[in-house]
Short mmCIF file of C-alpha atoms and ligand atoms in Angstrom, two decimals:
data_model
loop_
_atom_site.label_atom_id
_atom_site.label_comp_id
_atom_site.label_asym_id
_atom_site.label_seq_id
_atom_site.Cartn_x
_atom_site.Cartn_y
_atom_site.Cartn_z
CA MET B 1 -1.43 -22.27 73.45
CA THR B 2 -2.41 -19.15 75.37
CA THR B 3 0.28 -16.78 74.14
CA TYR B 4 1.32 -15.62 70.69
CA THR B 5 4.18 -13.71 69.07
CA ALA B 6 3.92 -10.17 67.66
CA ILE B 7 6.62 -7.98 66.12
CA HIS B 8 6.62 -4.26 66.87
CA LEU B 9 8.55 -1.52 65.08
CA LYS B 10 11.19 -0.25 67.51
CA GLN B 11 13.17 2.21 65.39
CA ARG B 12 13.37 3.70 61.89
CA PRO B 13 15.77 2.16 59.32
CA GLU B 14 19.31 3.58 59.28
CA ASP B 15 21.24 3.82 55.98
CA GLY B 16 18.39 2.05 54.18
CA LYS B 17 19.08 -1.21 56.04
CA ILE B 18 16.39 -3.68 57.14
CA GLY B 19 17.10 -6.17 59.91
CA GLU B 20 16.30 -7.40 63.39
CA TYR B 21 17.62 -4.17 64.96
CA LEU B 22 14.42 -2.41 63.82
CA PHE B 23 12.02 -4.63 65.76
CA GLU B 24 10.98 -5.86 69.16
CA VAL B 25 9.55 -9.38 69.36
CA LYS B 26 6.90 -9.71 72.08
CA GLU B 27 5.04 -12.65 73.60
CA LYS B 28 1.46 -11.70 74.47
CA ASP B 29 -1.66 -13.35 75.85
CA ILE B 30 -4.17 -14.29 73.16
CA PRO B 31 -7.01 -11.77 73.57
CA GLU B 32 -10.75 -12.46 73.68
CA PRO B 33 -12.64 -10.51 70.96
CA GLY B 34 -15.23 -7.98 72.15
CA ASP B 35 -18.72 -7.40 70.75
CA ASN B 36 -18.72 -7.21 66.93
CA GLN B 37 -15.13 -8.40 66.80
CA ILE B 38 -13.37 -11.52 65.57
CA LEU B 39 -10.13 -13.24 66.59
CA ILE B 40 -8.12 -14.41 63.57
CA LYS B 41 -5.25 -16.91 63.55
CA GLN B 42 -3.01 -15.72 60.72
CA THR B 43 -1.65 -18.49 58.48
CA TYR B 44 0.23 -16.64 55.70
CA MET B 45 1.58 -13.08 55.94
CA SER B 46 2.49 -11.01 52.89
CA LEU B 47 5.85 -9.23 52.66
CA ASP B 48 5.80 -6.22 50.33
CA PRO B 49 8.34 -3.65 49.11
CA ALA B 50 6.14 -0.81 50.44
CA MET B 51 6.90 -1.94 54.00
CA PHE B 52 10.25 -0.20 53.84
CA GLY B 53 8.51 3.14 53.26
CA TRP B 54 6.02 2.45 56.06
CA MET B 55 8.95 2.03 58.49
CA THR B 56 10.43 5.42 57.64
CA ASP B 57 9.11 8.72 59.02
CA ASP B 58 7.68 9.79 55.65
CA ARG B 59 4.50 11.76 56.40
CA GLU B 60 4.01 12.96 52.82
CA SER B 61 3.06 9.57 51.41
CA TYR B 62 -0.31 7.99 50.56
CA ILE B 63 -0.41 6.26 53.96
CA ALA B 64 0.90 7.27 57.41
CA PRO B 65 4.06 5.53 58.64
CA VAL B 66 3.87 2.76 61.23
CA GLU B 67 4.35 4.54 64.55
CA LEU B 68 7.24 3.42 66.77
CA GLY B 69 5.96 0.85 69.25
CA ASP B 70 3.13 -0.33 66.98
CA VAL B 71 2.81 -3.81 65.48
CA MET B 72 4.39 -3.75 62.00
CA ARG B 73 1.76 -3.35 59.26
CA SER B 74 1.01 -6.12 56.73
CA SER B 75 -1.77 -7.99 55.01
CA GLY B 76 -2.35 -11.69 55.37
CA VAL B 77 -4.77 -14.57 55.30
CA GLY B 78 -6.06 -16.44 58.31
CA THR B 79 -8.89 -18.35 59.92
CA VAL B 80 -11.49 -16.94 62.29
CA VAL B 81 -11.07 -18.83 65.58
CA THR B 82 -13.61 -16.88 67.67
CA SER B 83 -16.41 -14.70 66.35
CA HIS B 84 -18.60 -12.21 68.17
CA HIS B 85 -19.50 -10.62 64.83
CA PRO B 86 -22.74 -11.35 62.93
CA ASP B 87 -21.01 -11.47 59.50
CA PHE B 88 -18.27 -13.96 60.40
CA ALA B 89 -18.34 -17.54 61.69
CA GLU B 90 -15.63 -19.67 63.28
CA GLY B 91 -13.68 -21.38 60.53
CA ASP B 92 -14.18 -18.60 57.94
CA ARG B 93 -11.00 -17.90 56.00
CA VAL B 94 -10.36 -14.17 55.69
CA MET B 95 -7.87 -11.84 54.02
CA GLY B 96 -6.98 -8.29 55.11
CA MET B 97 -4.62 -6.18 57.22
CA MET B 98 -3.43 -8.32 60.15
CA GLY B 99 0.07 -7.08 61.00
CA TRP B 100 3.22 -8.96 61.93
CA GLN B 101 1.56 -11.18 64.52
CA GLU B 102 0.22 -14.70 64.85
CA TYR B 103 -3.24 -13.61 66.06
CA ALA B 104 -5.21 -10.45 65.23
CA ILE B 105 -8.41 -8.89 66.54
CA SER B 106 -10.60 -7.24 63.92
CA ASP B 107 -13.96 -5.47 63.72
CA GLY B 108 -14.34 -6.98 60.25
CA LYS B 109 -13.77 -3.72 58.33
CA GLY B 110 -11.54 -4.40 55.32
CA MET B 111 -11.63 -8.17 56.00
CA ASN B 112 -12.70 -10.08 52.90
CA LYS B 113 -13.70 -13.72 52.97
CA VAL B 114 -11.51 -15.99 50.82
CA GLN B 115 -13.59 -17.46 47.99
CA GLU B 116 -14.60 -21.15 48.22
CA GLY B 117 -12.14 -23.41 46.46
CA ILE B 118 -9.25 -20.92 46.60
CA ASP B 119 -6.30 -21.97 48.76
CA GLU B 120 -4.52 -19.45 50.96
CA GLU B 121 -1.41 -19.19 48.79
CA THR B 122 -3.46 -18.41 45.68
CA ALA B 123 -5.49 -15.93 47.68
CA LEU B 124 -2.36 -13.94 48.59
CA CYS B 125 -0.55 -14.38 45.25
CA VAL B 126 -3.43 -13.61 42.93
CA PHE B 127 -6.54 -12.24 44.66
CA GLY B 128 -4.56 -10.24 47.22
CA LEU B 129 -2.52 -7.09 46.58
CA PRO B 130 -0.57 -8.37 43.52
CA GLY B 131 -3.61 -9.23 41.40
CA LEU B 132 -5.63 -6.21 42.47
CA THR B 133 -2.68 -3.91 41.77
CA ALA B 134 -2.05 -5.45 38.35
CA THR B 135 -5.76 -5.20 37.46
CA GLN B 136 -6.19 -1.61 38.61
CA GLY B 137 -2.94 -0.41 37.05
CA LEU B 138 -3.14 -2.19 33.74
CA LEU B 139 -6.84 -2.38 32.95
CA ASN B 140 -8.13 0.78 34.63
CA ILE B 141 -5.17 3.10 33.99
CA GLY B 142 -3.03 1.59 31.22
CA GLU B 143 -5.83 1.29 28.63
CA PRO B 144 -4.23 -1.73 26.88
CA LYS B 145 -5.40 -2.54 23.35
CA SER B 146 -4.92 -5.72 21.35
CA GLY B 147 -1.94 -5.45 18.99
CA GLU B 148 -0.12 -2.88 21.14
CA THR B 149 3.25 -3.45 22.84
CA LEU B 150 3.57 -3.39 26.64
CA ILE B 151 6.76 -3.36 28.67
CA VAL B 152 6.72 -4.17 32.38
CA THR B 153 9.62 -3.81 34.81
CA GLY B 154 9.90 -6.14 37.80
CA ALA B 155 8.36 -8.57 35.32
CA ALA B 156 8.98 -11.79 37.26
CA GLY B 157 7.65 -10.26 40.49
CA SER B 158 4.25 -10.75 42.02
CA VAL B 159 2.66 -7.68 40.40
CA GLY B 160 4.70 -7.65 37.16
CA SER B 161 4.08 -11.29 36.29
CA ILE B 162 0.30 -10.80 36.51
CA VAL B 163 0.44 -7.55 34.53
CA GLY B 164 2.27 -9.32 31.71
CA GLN B 165 -0.09 -12.29 31.68
CA ILE B 166 -3.24 -10.14 31.59
CA ALA B 167 -1.69 -8.12 28.77
CA LYS B 168 -0.92 -11.34 26.84
CA ALA B 169 -4.50 -12.47 27.35
CA GLU B 170 -5.64 -9.13 25.93
CA GLY B 171 -3.56 -9.69 22.77
CA LEU B 172 -0.62 -7.36 23.41
CA ARG B 173 3.04 -8.02 22.64
CA VAL B 174 4.64 -8.22 26.10
CA ILE B 175 8.26 -7.58 27.05
CA GLY B 176 9.47 -7.99 30.64
CA VAL B 177 12.48 -6.46 32.39
CA VAL B 178 14.12 -8.66 35.05
CA GLY B 179 17.35 -8.95 37.02
CA SER B 180 18.45 -12.52 36.20
CA ASP B 181 18.53 -15.07 33.38
CA GLU B 182 16.50 -17.49 35.50
CA LYS B 183 13.68 -14.93 35.75
CA ALA B 184 14.01 -14.12 32.03
CA SER B 185 13.50 -17.82 31.18
CA TRP B 186 10.54 -18.10 33.57
CA ILE B 187 8.60 -15.21 32.04
CA THR B 188 9.26 -16.25 28.44
CA ASP B 189 9.16 -20.06 28.70
CA GLU B 190 6.51 -20.48 31.42
CA LEU B 191 4.39 -17.34 31.23
CA GLY B 192 4.55 -16.78 27.47
CA PHE B 193 6.03 -13.25 27.42
CA ASP B 194 7.38 -12.33 23.97
CA GLY B 195 10.77 -11.25 25.25
CA ALA B 196 12.85 -10.44 28.31
CA ILE B 197 15.56 -7.93 29.12
CA ASN B 198 18.06 -8.64 31.89
CA TYR B 199 18.83 -5.14 33.18
CA ASN B 200 21.99 -6.39 34.89
CA THR B 201 23.68 -7.88 31.82
CA ASP B 202 22.01 -6.73 28.58
CA ASP B 203 22.84 -3.67 26.47
CA LEU B 204 19.58 -1.94 27.44
CA GLU B 205 19.12 0.32 24.44
CA ALA B 206 20.05 -2.31 21.83
CA ARG B 207 17.95 -5.07 23.40
CA LEU B 208 14.97 -2.75 23.83
CA GLU B 209 15.16 -1.75 20.18
CA ALA B 210 15.41 -5.37 19.04
CA LEU B 211 12.45 -6.52 21.12
CA THR B 212 10.08 -3.63 20.36
CA PRO B 213 10.01 -3.24 16.56
CA ASP B 214 6.72 -1.32 16.83
CA ARG B 215 8.00 0.69 19.79
CA ILE B 216 6.04 0.81 23.11
CA ASP B 217 2.42 1.77 23.88
CA VAL B 218 2.10 0.86 27.57
CA PHE B 219 4.90 1.07 30.14
CA PHE B 220 4.02 -0.52 33.50
CA GLU B 221 6.73 0.75 35.87
CA ASN B 222 7.48 -1.33 38.97
CA THR B 223 11.13 -0.54 39.61
CA GLY B 224 12.64 2.67 38.23
CA GLY B 225 16.37 2.47 37.58
CA PRO B 226 18.49 3.23 34.52
CA ILE B 227 16.26 1.47 31.97
CA GLN B 228 13.41 3.92 32.63
CA ARG B 229 14.76 6.71 30.41
CA HIS B 230 15.47 4.28 27.54
CA ILE B 231 11.86 3.06 27.70
CA VAL B 232 10.41 6.58 27.72
CA ASN B 233 12.56 7.43 24.67
CA ARG B 234 11.06 4.47 22.81
CA MET B 235 7.37 5.17 23.35
CA ASN B 236 4.76 5.73 20.66
CA GLU B 237 2.37 8.64 20.26
CA HIS B 238 -0.39 8.59 22.90
CA ALA B 239 1.44 5.93 24.93
CA ARG B 240 0.59 5.43 28.62
CA VAL B 241 2.96 5.10 31.58
CA VAL B 242 1.51 3.45 34.70
CA VAL B 243 3.73 4.24 37.69
CA CYS B 244 3.18 1.47 40.23
CA GLY B 245 6.52 1.14 42.02
CA MET B 246 10.08 2.46 42.17
CA ILE B 247 11.82 -0.20 44.24
CA ALA B 248 15.25 0.76 42.87
CA ASP B 249 14.92 4.04 44.75
CA TYR B 250 13.24 3.05 48.03
CA GLN B 251 16.50 2.58 49.92
CA ALA B 252 18.64 4.94 47.84
CA GLU B 253 19.94 8.18 49.35
CA GLU B 254 19.74 9.85 45.93
CA PRO B 255 17.00 8.76 43.50
CA THR B 256 18.06 7.65 40.00
CA PRO B 257 17.89 10.60 37.54
CA GLY B 258 14.58 10.45 35.68
CA PRO B 259 13.94 10.60 31.92
CA ASN B 260 13.84 13.83 29.98
CA TRP B 261 10.22 15.02 29.53
CA LEU B 262 10.53 16.21 25.94
CA PRO B 263 9.16 12.91 24.52
CA LEU B 264 6.04 13.43 26.69
CA ILE B 265 5.17 16.51 24.66
CA LYS B 266 6.29 15.26 21.27
CA LYS B 267 4.41 11.97 21.69
CA ARG B 268 1.55 13.26 23.91
CA ILE B 269 2.32 10.57 26.49
CA LYS B 270 0.17 10.15 29.60
CA ILE B 271 1.78 9.26 32.97
CA GLN B 272 -0.19 8.28 36.05
CA GLY B 273 0.90 7.05 39.44
CA PHE B 274 -1.48 5.15 41.70
CA ALA B 275 -1.56 3.60 45.18
CA MET B 276 -3.82 0.69 46.09
CA PRO B 277 -4.99 2.01 49.49
CA ASP B 278 -7.11 4.43 47.38
CA HIS B 279 -8.81 1.45 45.72
CA LEU B 280 -9.33 -1.11 48.47
CA ASP B 281 -13.07 -0.35 48.62
CA GLU B 282 -13.16 -1.34 44.95
CA SER B 283 -11.74 -4.83 45.69
CA PRO B 284 -14.95 -6.72 44.79
CA ALA B 285 -15.09 -5.00 41.38
CA LEU B 286 -11.36 -5.60 40.79
CA ILE B 287 -11.71 -9.28 41.73
CA LYS B 288 -14.59 -9.52 39.25
CA GLN B 289 -12.35 -8.07 36.52
CA LEU B 290 -9.48 -10.44 37.39
CA THR B 291 -11.43 -13.68 37.93
CA PRO B 292 -12.11 -14.57 34.26
CA TYR B 293 -8.37 -14.59 33.48
CA VAL B 294 -7.80 -16.92 36.45
CA GLN B 295 -10.73 -19.18 35.51
CA GLN B 296 -9.41 -19.50 31.97
CA GLY B 297 -6.02 -20.63 33.27
CA GLN B 298 -4.28 -17.50 31.97
CA ILE B 299 -2.62 -16.54 35.27
CA LYS B 300 0.28 -18.63 36.59
CA TYR B 301 2.17 -17.61 39.69
CA ARG B 302 4.91 -18.78 41.98
CA SER B 303 5.23 -18.09 45.68
CA HIS B 304 8.40 -17.69 47.69
CA ILE B 305 7.62 -18.89 51.20
CA ILE B 306 9.78 -18.33 54.28
CA GLU B 307 8.90 -20.03 57.56
CA GLY B 308 7.95 -18.53 60.93
CA LEU B 309 6.95 -14.99 61.92
CA THR B 310 10.42 -13.87 63.00
CA SER B 311 11.88 -14.75 59.56
CA ALA B 312 10.12 -11.59 58.26
CA MET B 313 12.67 -9.30 59.94
CA GLU B 314 15.53 -10.34 57.63
CA GLY B 315 13.36 -11.92 54.93
CA LEU B 316 12.10 -8.55 53.71
CA ASN B 317 15.59 -7.95 52.27
CA LEU B 318 14.97 -10.66 49.66
CA LEU B 319 12.73 -8.21 47.77
CA PHE B 320 15.42 -5.54 47.54
CA GLU B 321 18.13 -8.02 46.60
CA GLY B 322 16.00 -9.58 43.84
CA GLU B 323 16.31 -12.94 45.61
CA ASN B 324 12.56 -13.61 45.80
CA LYS B 325 11.22 -15.88 43.10
CA GLY B 326 7.55 -14.96 43.11
CA LYS B 327 5.25 -13.57 45.78
CA LEU B 328 7.17 -13.30 49.04
CA MET B 329 5.22 -14.49 52.08
CA VAL B 330 5.73 -15.88 55.56
CA LYS B 331 4.09 -19.14 56.60
CA LEU B 332 3.11 -18.88 60.23
N1 NAP R 401 1.20 1.35 43.74
C1 NAP R 401 0.77 0.36 44.52
O1 NAP R 401 -0.30 0.41 45.12
C2 NAP R 401 1.61 -0.89 44.63
C3 NAP R 401 1.07 -2.09 45.13
C4 NAP R 401 1.88 -3.23 45.17
C5 NAP R 401 3.21 -3.14 44.75
N2 NAP R 401 3.69 -1.94 44.32
C6 NAP R 401 5.07 -1.81 43.85
O2 NAP R 401 5.24 -2.68 42.75
C7 NAP R 401 6.60 -3.12 42.70
C8 NAP R 401 6.62 -4.66 42.66
O3 NAP R 401 6.13 -5.14 43.92
P1 NAP R 401 5.97 -6.70 44.18
O4 NAP R 401 5.26 -6.85 45.45
O5 NAP R 401 5.41 -7.34 42.96
O6 NAP R 401 7.47 -7.17 44.39
P2 NAP R 401 8.25 -8.23 43.53
O7 NAP R 401 8.36 -7.68 42.13
O8 NAP R 401 7.69 -9.58 43.73
O9 NAP R 401 9.70 -8.20 44.22
C9 NAP R 401 10.52 -7.10 44.08
C10 NAP R 401 11.44 -7.26 42.85
O10 NAP R 401 11.96 -5.98 42.52
C11 NAP R 401 13.13 -6.15 41.78
N3 NAP R 401 14.15 -5.19 42.20
C12 NAP R 401 14.70 -5.05 43.44
N4 NAP R 401 15.62 -4.07 43.42
C13 NAP R 401 15.67 -3.60 42.16
C14 NAP R 401 16.43 -2.59 41.49
N5 NAP R 401 17.36 -1.87 42.16
N6 NAP R 401 16.22 -2.37 40.18
C15 NAP R 401 15.29 -3.09 39.49
N7 NAP R 401 14.54 -4.07 40.06
C16 NAP R 401 14.74 -4.30 41.36
C17 NAP R 401 13.62 -7.58 42.03
O11 NAP R 401 13.45 -8.35 40.83
P3 NAP R 401 14.67 -8.58 39.82
O12 NAP R 401 15.41 -9.79 40.32
O13 NAP R 401 13.98 -8.80 38.52
O14 NAP R 401 15.52 -7.35 39.87
C18 NAP R 401 12.69 -8.08 43.13
O15 NAP R 401 12.47 -9.47 43.04
C19 NAP R 401 7.29 -2.51 43.91
O16 NAP R 401 7.95 -1.34 43.52
C20 NAP R 401 6.14 -2.19 44.84
O17 NAP R 401 6.45 -1.17 45.74
C21 NAP R 401 2.92 -0.83 44.25
#
């Protein structure tokens, strides 16, 4: 094969909708890497909620938008097929930013080698963005302590499921908020969470009260939405709120009204947002923090795989519809 497929961003989303109309699919000649460059054949490509924001013209965010005409941004795993770089050999498996394309040229910056013995799916589900985000947010910001109670929204998702499992391993009581009974069963029966709240069907306040007899010490926020204010009202003194994601608001014209801030003063609560692009240089240290939990069999995951590069254009919607069961990725 001498050509490959790449998907470029053609226009910004209208009315919060994602679909083929946003993209141009191009066939290109496979390039030859220059000096100190590698050519990577991508095998699995990650689909992430943040991609919606990257497609919009938001210049106030932690990362610049994808410019119109550019290849859509994404991380992935792949194999080095040609190397003119001293640090990489043909056959090395690497993980990093590759974009919506079957082949990528890289100068090696930000490309991490996949550890021996780790398959590509595990690399993306655990040692990629989800695991690093969970580790940074929970362990380095959330200050979890054994015996405390943690609540995580988006609890069956790729980040939330790892947050909850690390917290369980650290001896916390863990409650997860999810959008379906199937996900509620998965986090309690398979992952060992102490309780689940289905935000679509449960009486939020009553269920929250029943499941958190000692109230809440750590709130790991992945979604936003109406349950947020109930959680903030149920927090303990010196509780911590880790603001990782607000997927309920990404496509909304009007954001959901936030909680009242009075409990923050009364309970001296700390809130901190974070964005992983600030921490990518710290990946080796984060992987070192995460690895013991994985080695001790304390982290289970599930991946939701869709097939073929072009499936990404509609497939991204699965995240916003809650239809993904586990880490969403494209198999190329
Ligand atoms: N700060 C950072 O650096 C960073 C890094 C990675 C991810 N994130 C954020 O972390 C969050 C989770 O990301 P992920 O990759 O792990 O995705 P994910 O949780 O695997 O998938 C997204 C999930 O969000 C839930 N959701 C969708 N719309 C919702 C709504 N209106 N209200 C409540 N829940 C809704 C759905 O689960 P249900 O079926 O349970 O509703 C869906 O399955 C996202 O907000 C993402 O942007 C932040």
